[in-house]
Structure formats: C-alpha cells, structure tokens
Amino acid sequence: MSDPLLKVRQLTVNVEDKEILHQVDLDIAKGETHVLMGPNGAGKSTLGYALMGNPRYEVTGGSVAFDGADLLDESADQRARSGLFLSFQNPLEVPGITLGNFIRNAVEQRTGERVRLWNFRKQLEKECEILDMDPSYVDRDLNVGFSGGEKKKAEILQLLMLKPKLAILDETDSGLDVDAVRTVSKGVEEYQKQQDGALLIITHNTGILSSLKVDYTHVLVSGQIVGGGDASLVDEINRDGYEKYEARAKAAE
Amino acid sequence: MSKEKTYVEDVDRSLYDFRYDESDKDFYKVESGLTPEIVEQISEEKNDPDWMRELRLKSLEIFNEKGMGQWGPPIDGLDMNNIVTYVRPKTKMSANWEDVPKDIKDTFERLGIPQAERKSLAGVGAQYDSELVYHNVRKEVAEQGVVYTDIESALHGPYADLIKDHFMHLITPHDHKFAALHGAVWSGGSFVYVPKGVSVEIPLQSYFRLNAPGAGQFEHTLIIVDEGADLHFIEGCSAPKYNVANLHAGAVELFVGKNARLRYSTIENWSKNMYNLNTKRAKIEEGGKMEWVSGSFGSHVSYLYPMTILNGEGAQMEYTGITFAGKGQNLDTGMKVVHNAPHTTSVVSAKSISKDGGISTYRSSVVVNNKAKGAKSSVSCASLMLDDISRSDTIPAMDVRTQDADVGHEAKIGRISDEAVFYLMSRGISEEDARAMIVSGFADNVSKELPLEYAVEMNNLIRLEMKGTIG
Amino acid sequence: MNATQQANNLVVNHLPGQTWNWLKMNDARVAVDASAAPLEAQITVPEGLREGGALVPIGGGMGPDYDRWIQQDAAVKAYETAEGQKVAEPLKLTYALAGGKTAAAACRIDAKAGSELTVIMDFAGQPEAQPGTAAFSTKLHLAAGAAVTLVQIHRSGAGQRILNDVGAVLEENAKFNVIHLVMDGASTYVGCQADLKGDQSSFNADVAYLVQNEDLLDTNYVALHHGKKTESRIISAGVLRDRAEKLFRGTIDFKKGAAGSVGNEKEDVMLMDDTVVNKTIPLILCAEEDVEGNHGATIGKLDDALLFYMESRGIDVDDIYEMIAKSKLEAASRLIPDQAVREDVQDYIEAHQVQKQ
C-alpha cells in the first residue's frame, strides 16, 4: 500500500509548556473524509493548529508526513502552499485587505502563477453562488464586520478557491443555524467532488456530516486518540456521549 | 529553503537618491549661515517689495531671540551656520517643460512629475532647491479664473495686495523659532487663488525637490479658496540622501472661505538626513471644510502638526494621517485644532508605525473655546510597534471650556497579532508578506483618501520599509 | 531657618512626556512656605499591625521637588505588616485640618510578602477652619504578593489647599488599589505614581471628583510598567461646574522589557456650565513591542436623552443636575471597603450643599 496523504506518528504538542496532545497517530489517505470528535478541551483544535504550524503550539515529539514530505520543518505558509488548509473556528479580522484581493494573493502563492483578474472574478462569483454568498463580500475587508455565518462561508470560499489536498475544518459548523450549516456543507461537498479532496472535520454535530460520506471517525479525549470506527460511531457518540472513552483515557494514563 | 534576506540597513531609495552633482557654476548660492547681510542679499536677489524686506529682517531678529521648546525631538545635529539658506538654479521659472534645464528636467521626470500632470492633474508646480523651475496650469482651469503661480511673480502682479493681506498673517514669525526663520529666508512655493463658487475638479500639485547638500528649503504655500469654491491640493517632497544635515522649514497658509472646501494631501518622503520643521495652518470660515491627508515617511527628524482654526459657525475639519518611523528617524507628528465658533466639528484618525529603533510620537491639542457651543471633536489614534527597540508615544491634550461640547478621544497601542500573521500564513502567504499586508491594511485610513497613483506609491513605500523585517 | 513666611516655588505633577508650553499642562507650580508644622493624625491601628518598617526612597506623582520639601517637617507615621499577615480591619488616619500655618504629614507602609492591608486616610476640614495648606506624602512598598488598598478622602472644605503625594513600588504579583475621592478644597494637587517593578504586579486607580466654586483640581497619575505581564487601570470620573478648573494627567509608561503588559486608562468628565476649564491629557509612552495600551476620554454635558428620561419620571431639572453632580462621587464611595467610613462619606456627599453663585 502506498503511503497515506497525511501520516501522523506519536505527535506530542505543548501549549505554554503544558502538554496537550500525547503521542497521537493518524493516517488520512487521498480523498478520504475523517471526523474527529471529542469533548471540550480534549485537544481537537490543538491538533488542527499543530498540523497547520501555529508557532504557539510547540511540537515536542513525533513526526508528521504530508504528501511524502516532512511537514514539521515547514512554516505555515509553506504548509499551505503544499496543499494543507485549516478553516479557523474564529477567523481573524484583517482591516484594509479585501477578501477578494486576499484570496487572489493566496491563490498566486499556492499556484506560483499570476492570476488573471477577469477569470478570477468569474470563478469567485461562481463559488459565491454555491455558498449562497452575496458577491459584494468579496470587496469588503477580510472578515471585518462579517457575521459568524459569513465568516464561515468566507472560509469555505477560500477552501474552494485554494483547492488544497487536505482541509481541516475546525468546528466550521459551530454557532450556525440549520440553513447556514446546509450551505457550508454544500460547499464542502463541492470541494470533495472537484478536488477529490481529503477532509479532517472537527465537529460536535452531525448536521454538517449528513450529506458527506464519512470514511473514519476518531475520538480524542484528554489529548489521546482513544477510539475509532466508521461513520456509525458519530451516531453512537451522539447517543451515548464520551463516558466510555473518558474511562479509556483514564486507564491509559 | 532559505529566507530571502536577513537584514537591510536602509530601504532602497534609489528612486529618490539619484542626484546630479551641482557644480557651482550652474547655481547661485548665498553663504551658509544666517546674518542680516544674507537676508538682505536674498531680498535683493528676489526683488522684494519693501514690506517683505522689513518682514524678513524683523523675522531674523525674532529668530535670534527665540529659544527652542523643551518638548520635541532633539535637533542638535542641525547647525544653522552650516545651512545654505538660498540656492537658486541658474534658470528662469518656466511654463514650458521644454525650457527647463536638462538635468533638472531629468530629475523630475524620474520622479514622474510631468507624466502625472498629463494624466491627472489640473496644474503642476515644481520647485528645485530654492526656486520654482516650472509652473503650469491647464488652460480650462485658468479660464475658470484659478490662479496658480509662484509667490514671487504674484507679489508683483494683480494679486500683490491680496498676498500682502494674508502672507504670514496666519503663521506669524512670533509663533516659534522656525516660523521666524522661515519669515527671514523664505523662497519659492506657490500661490493659489480659487474664485468664488469655482470647483476645481482635478487636483493641483506642487513637488518639492531639495538637491543641494547642506541646504535649506523654505518654500511658502499660500492658498485662498474663496466662498463656495472647492480645491484638492497635493504636495510631494523628496531629496537625495547626503551625509550633512538638510533643513526644510516651509510654511503653508490656507484660507478656506464660507462654504468652501479644501483638501490638502501630502506624501512626504524626504531623505533621512532631513530636519523637517514645517508649519501648516488653516483658517476656516462658516460652513467651510478643511481636509488634511498626510503620510510622513521620510526625514531624520520631523516636527509636523497641521493646525486648523475653525473660525466660522459649522466649520469642519478632518485629519487623516500615517507616520512611519524607521531606523534613525524621530518623527513627531500630529495636529492642532481650535474650535472657535458654534457647531464646529473635527474628526481625526491618526496612525503610526515604529520599526528598527524608530521613534514616532503623536502629539495633538484639541481646544474648544467658550464660544464653540455644540462643538464636536472625535480623535482616534492607533500605534503599531514592530519590535522592541523602537518607541511610540501618544501625547494628546484637550482643553474644553464649554459644557455644550462633545469631545472624545481614544488611542491604542499594540503589535501585529501573531494570530493574524498565522492566519494569513495558513493560506500560503509568507511571513514577510503577511506582515507587510497587515501594515498596509493598518495604513489604509490614509491610502483610501489618496488618489490611486499616490496610494500605490504609498503602499510601495510601506513595502520597501517592511522588506527584511524578519531576521 | 526662621523663614516660615519665605515662599518656595515647587514644580509638581510633572507630565512624564512634555508637550507645548502654551497648553500649560506640563507641570504645576505651587508656592509654599519654606517650612511647615507637623500635622498629627487621629489614628485607629488595627490589631496585629506594627509600627516601624524600613523604606528605601520611593518616587511619587508630585515629584522630587515636593519630596525634598515635605521631608523636612512632616510628622511621620510608619507601619509594617508581617509576612503573609492579612490585616482584617483598616488602618485609619484622620487629619483634622484647622488651616492657618502650613501643616505636613507623611505615612509609610511596608507591606511584607503575601500580606494584605487597607489604609483609609481622611483629610477632613474643621468647621470654621482658617484658609491654609495641608501637605501629605504616602509611600508604600509592596513585597511579592502583597495587596494594599489605599483610600484617600479629600473633604477639606472651602479655603483649604491640599497637596497630596502617593508613591508605591510593587514587587512580583503585588496589587495596589487606590481610591481617590475629591469632594471639595479650594485647590487640590494630587500626584500618584505606581512603579510596577515586579512581574505580574498590578495597579488600579479609581478617581472621582466634583469641582465647583472656583476650585482647582490638578492631578498626575502615572503607571510605570517595568515588570513583565504587569497591569494598570486608571479610571477617572468627575463633574465640573461654577468656574471650576481641572487638569487630569494620566500616563501609562511601558518600559522596555515590560513584555505582556496591559494598561488601560479612561477619563469621563461632565461639564455643567460654560464657566469651567477642563484639561485632559492622557499619555501612552511605549518602548516595548509586546504590550497593549488603551486610553480614552469623553468630555461633554449631561446627555439630553438621559435628562429627558429622568424628567419624564417627574424629577425637577435642578434636582437632576444635583443628582448627576454627586453621582460620580457616590459611585466611587461604594468602593470604600470599610462600612462605617463608607456611610460617613455618603452622608457627607448627601449633605453637601453647593453654594450656587
């Protein structure tokens, strides 16, 4: 079997000198959709940030290979250019840079080619339509004054435009109403279709997953992966909670 | 992968730094230093009317009496005995670009001055050292009755009395030491008169170039916008870098009539051996509006606080400024406003960036007099520190003497958020570019207010300054 | 020296970053007698608090000129806590101001590591006091983890000039709270400086004032951030009327090395007529990248909507103004930790009749 797209081995991560993730293993192959579940404070977002290379999250052990290359030596922008994407739970507001210009700049970095303005605008408008997003957002400052829902849509818009190989969606569905969740998951579906893109979805809810084919589910408790299974595990956890897994995590300590 | 660069001493200013050696035979200069004889000599050279010669000599006396304030950046490096106050290129002012001497023409052409005129300006003045070498205004604008000329010619023309009634009435030689110096040795600059009700659709521009080493530039800009008229005036400044101190002590006097509007935009990019001790002042009548747009990037030391006197009911002022202090720079900028009439308003957005040991200070005063019932003032300052060897101070003063005023001030200081940098990097943008983007975005209060080509120039300056900030 | 009548000119309340002289905000000049009489307090010492304690020189907000002058003649009281001691009851010092000859008092507090103490000083004018000057100096050292709250009540009555200097040095994790109420006094000069020397130390000042009857208030609050992750918060709220003049100086000074520090400063002033002079100058000085500083000021009249709202509930306009004038003092008085003092101050505010002119 060929190597998976993402291969995480024994990953240990500290935040402000406190160990949050302990020796995590994770494999994601091209085109697969994985779900990461876990109670609050389990370290789910930490895993996302550590994979993306946020300097506040210090990797103290283990290895991460992405698309055959060692990921950990690379800065966040290099990781992005090699095809990794993280949708932020709380996207930052950056005054003075429009969403459109920002995406164009990022696409140019990703592809290494100049983007022709006219084609770019057309594609952007097409993707906005999929996301049921008013195209005027493209000319507004990045995330500034966007509602929670618009921020999440702007993240998915970037996902569609940047076409990564693996996208990590960190609670992209949190705080959204049913309609917005449906729109966002339509965007994610589009990404799967267009790119045969792999996904790691960090979530509490099944809403975003209903229209997506889930290949694996992982359970993260107290910084350790303590269980896994197929898509049915999502329903099981929603029914029974994390109790069983919390006991496992205790036992492992 | 290796990073593009580690550290750059100074930004690449080659666009501004080119220079021709000024062999003395092509230029008329006075001796360096300051004596009544030199002032008389300048006055003679310029064929001043009597009142002007007296103003110069009186100003020199005041200059010699006045001390420096205790509050600003040090100007020890400035020795008046070494400053040449008057350098005149041996050419007459021309309204025809072809007649400007080749080396001077080349200098301005590299700065894009005549191209800009052809494209988007209603008129252009170009000053080289102490004198204007070129002045032109579009025919259709001139036909509206708009006057745009050098002050020296205007002093002997039909507007002589108008100038006498306004010249150094708003900024007087008593104001401070360098206003007095200006009064004594001023030379060059522009006179603009926009008649009643005339709206000048596209901007007028003056460009100031100080080429001679160890020289001072003391241009005087006098603009009168009559009742109901409207004007946008742009000034640009640059100089090549020398190892000796240069001095800029210009004066800008702006008179905005009833219901008139004046926008005054400046992109200042003096070289980093320049002492920029400039004074700008505007008086606004009833219903008039003054808009300042100011980008300060160059100079070794700057003292710059455009002052607005809101003198008539309902007069308004807006100030939008950015100051970028890099290595070796101490830029003390801000504004002053006096609310002197009812229902006057002032709105200020000031930003500053400090980097590589640069010092930026925002200094301001908002005075609301007893007469200014219903006055409103709102000031917002933001400072960005890019490292821990730089400095950024905010010194805003407010003096309010009526209950019926609404005065608000807010300021904040901070750094570029690591999270914002990471967010941009996570989309594939390099750290250097991410930081430059955030800084450009921070400065967009000013770039949004500038005509496109100036906004582009300003963003280029920021990009140059931000190059190599990551070790 | 026999020069009781000989005047000294002190330069006090020096603004930490200078600006244009014509604004007359850079400092204040006060003429004082060359010497002063020691001013004794009526003191309630809580159980377990000892007299004594050694203090190194500590700078205050009024500045070195004032320090030199007051040190000559002031009656000095010094107290120290024991390590870890939580002093339950406040230390109370009441200064009865009779006017006449210039009087001076100094107090030193040496708060040992982990101890807690509240100090309440009452500058109370005597009925029928002569015009005069009373000068105070309070210097505090807060060792690691110590927490001190200092309440100073300015109610000297008409005719008195108060000079009040506070200076504190804070070691690691120390907390210093200041509550200043300025209720009257012909002229009041307050300087208050906290040197946040130790990491994670914090300074908190709540200032409230009502200035009227041609009175003057001149203040200088300074937070010096030296340590890492230090915090300061300066909140000033007041009302001016009847030819009052007030100058508020507030400075957050981030020194190099004060990484992770946060400073916040806010002044809210309500002006009640057109005879007042209100000057406000809030500074942020910064030589460190990793800090967050904010300041704000709002200056204006009573909000029309609020006025209308209160009128609609049947309150007379004059009464509304009176209520609002006292509201800032009332709010600050609720912060006084000692119930008896709190009630006494609230009674004073309540009874306080304004001589409308």
PDB file of N, CA and C in Angstrom, chain C residues 4 64 75 86 107 111 116 144 155 189 201 238 289 326:
ATOM      1  N   THR C   4       9.624  80.954  57.942  1.00  0.00           N
ATOM      2  CA  THR C   4       8.274  80.405  57.776  1.00  0.00           C
ATOM      3  C   THR C   4       7.515  81.118  56.684  1.00  0.00           C
ATOM      4  N   PRO C  64      10.154  65.055  42.739  1.00  0.00           N
ATOM      5  CA  PRO C  64      11.262  65.201  43.691  1.00  0.00           C
ATOM      6  C   PRO C  64      11.275  66.543  44.441  1.00  0.00           C
ATOM      7  N   ALA C  75       5.182  65.275  60.028  1.00  0.00           N
ATOM      8  CA  ALA C  75       5.039  64.265  61.084  1.00  0.00           C
ATOM      9  C   ALA C  75       4.969  62.911  60.385  1.00  0.00           C
ATOM     10  N   LYS C  86      -2.826  38.837  56.978  1.00  0.00           N
ATOM     11  CA  LYS C  86      -3.978  39.513  56.384  1.00  0.00           C
ATOM     12  C   LYS C  86      -4.589  40.377  57.471  1.00  0.00           C
ATOM     13  N   CYS C 107       3.261  59.309  55.640  1.00  0.00           N
ATOM     14  CA  CYS C 107       2.937  57.974  56.109  1.00  0.00           C
ATOM     15  C   CYS C 107       3.687  56.970  55.247  1.00  0.00           C
ATOM     16  N   ALA C 111       4.554  46.751  53.255  1.00  0.00           N
ATOM     17  CA  ALA C 111       3.706  45.551  53.220  1.00  0.00           C
ATOM     18  C   ALA C 111       4.562  44.357  52.824  1.00  0.00           C
ATOM     19  N   GLU C 116      -1.870  41.527  53.455  1.00  0.00           N
ATOM     20  CA  GLU C 116      -2.955  42.359  52.913  1.00  0.00           C
ATOM     21  C   GLU C 116      -3.306  43.453  53.907  1.00  0.00           C
ATOM     22  N   ALA C 144       6.527  40.895  47.389  1.00  0.00           N
ATOM     23  CA  ALA C 144       5.901  39.914  46.499  1.00  0.00           C
ATOM     24  C   ALA C 144       4.547  39.466  47.029  1.00  0.00           C
ATOM     25  N   ARG C 155     -11.935  66.010  51.803  1.00  0.00           N
ATOM     26  CA  ARG C 155     -13.104  66.837  52.139  1.00  0.00           C
ATOM     27  C   ARG C 155     -12.675  67.927  53.102  1.00  0.00           C
ATOM     28  N   TYR C 189      -3.983  69.342  44.758  1.00  0.00           N
ATOM     29  CA  TYR C 189      -2.974  68.780  43.870  1.00  0.00           C
ATOM     30  C   TYR C 189      -2.748  67.337  44.285  1.00  0.00           C
ATOM     31  N   SER C 201       2.715  42.351  38.600  1.00  0.00           N
ATOM     32  CA  SER C 201       2.134  43.238  39.608  1.00  0.00           C
ATOM     33  C   SER C 201       1.053  44.081  38.940  1.00  0.00           C
ATOM     34  N   GLY C 238     -15.618  62.539  36.761  1.00  0.00           N
ATOM     35  CA  GLY C 238     -15.908  63.712  37.565  1.00  0.00           C
ATOM     36  C   GLY C 238     -16.839  64.696  36.899  1.00  0.00           C
ATOM     37  N   GLU C 289       7.414  46.169  22.434  1.00  0.00           N
ATOM     38  CA  GLU C 289       6.503  45.748  21.374  1.00  0.00           C
ATOM     39  C   GLU C 289       5.291  45.000  21.921  1.00  0.00           C
ATOM     40  N   LYS C 326     -23.404  64.592  41.909  1.00  0.00           N
ATOM     41  CA  LYS C 326     -22.913  63.774  43.019  1.00  0.00           C
ATOM     42  C   LYS C 326     -22.726  62.313  42.634  1.00  0.00           C
TER      43      LYS C 326
END
